[in-house]
Amino acid sequence: MDIKAFRDNLSKYAGYYNPGALFEKIKEVARKAGVKLVYIALLLYYATLDKDIPTKDRLMILAALGYFILPFDLIPDALPGGFADDTAALVYVLKQVWNNLTPSAKQKARTRLQEWFGNVPDSELKIPGL
């Protein structure tokens, strides 16, 4: 799926989003997907709770998180490289909304990540292009 098609289908995927399903998906894939993907998902999740984030950004985030939760997608998660499409969607949206993320959302994501994985070096969380 190219970026234009992804944008055209945002509302379709946003319908799958809910916080409980998101956290279950994160726990399920944490070891397979790695800490960086979990951190990105947490950044986006906490951004949705921020009342100051623009509605357009919130909709993009909900769509990307909905796609992440979706049990069937372009590349099945059980296959090697199965999170590539999920990662691409989350990273794309994170880059789109990065300038609107608040320090509070970033801190909450970092705190939750530490609860789950302990102290993770910043170098492991660096996202290219941000």
Short mmCIF file of N, CA and C in Angstrom, two decimals, residues 19 44 52 54 66 71 80 86 90-91 99 112-114 120 124:
data_model
loop_
_atom_site.label_atom_id
_atom_site.label_comp_id
_atom_site.label_asym_id
_atom_site.label_seq_id
_atom_site.Cartn_x
_atom_site.Cartn_y
_atom_site.Cartn_z
N PRO A 19 -8.12 1.86 23.26
CA PRO A 19 -6.94 1.76 24.12
C PRO A 19 -6.66 0.35 24.65
N LEU A 44 2.28 7.85 20.09
CA LEU A 44 1.04 8.17 19.38
C LEU A 44 -0.17 8.03 20.30
N ASP A 52 -4.78 19.34 23.21
CA ASP A 52 -4.28 20.39 22.33
C ASP A 52 -3.88 19.88 20.94
N PRO A 54 -4.23 18.79 17.23
CA PRO A 54 -5.25 19.09 16.22
C PRO A 54 -6.06 17.84 15.84
N GLY A 66 -5.21 1.97 14.81
CA GLY A 66 -6.22 0.98 14.41
C GLY A 66 -5.64 -0.05 13.46
N PRO A 71 -6.01 -7.44 13.20
CA PRO A 71 -5.38 -8.76 13.21
C PRO A 71 -4.94 -9.26 11.83
N PRO A 80 7.97 -13.59 9.03
CA PRO A 80 9.18 -12.77 9.20
C PRO A 80 8.97 -11.43 8.50
N ASP A 86 3.11 -2.37 9.64
CA ASP A 86 2.66 -1.68 10.85
C ASP A 86 3.64 -0.57 11.22
N LEU A 90 2.97 3.54 11.40
CA LEU A 90 3.18 4.29 12.64
C LEU A 90 4.25 5.36 12.49
N VAL A 91 5.35 5.02 11.82
CA VAL A 91 6.43 5.99 11.63
C VAL A 91 5.97 7.13 10.73
N ASN A 99 5.73 17.56 15.31
CA ASN A 99 5.83 18.94 15.80
C ASN A 99 4.68 19.33 16.72
N ARG A 112 5.95 4.84 30.57
CA ARG A 112 5.32 3.53 30.34
C ARG A 112 6.33 2.55 29.77
N LEU A 113 7.16 3.01 28.85
CA LEU A 113 8.18 2.14 28.27
C LEU A 113 9.12 1.63 29.36
N GLN A 114 9.51 2.50 30.29
CA GLN A 114 10.39 2.09 31.39
C GLN A 114 9.69 1.10 32.32
N VAL A 120 15.74 2.08 29.14
CA VAL A 120 16.12 1.88 27.75
C VAL A 120 16.95 3.08 27.32
N GLU A 124 18.54 3.64 21.60
CA GLU A 124 17.65 2.61 21.08
C GLU A 124 16.30 3.15 20.62
#
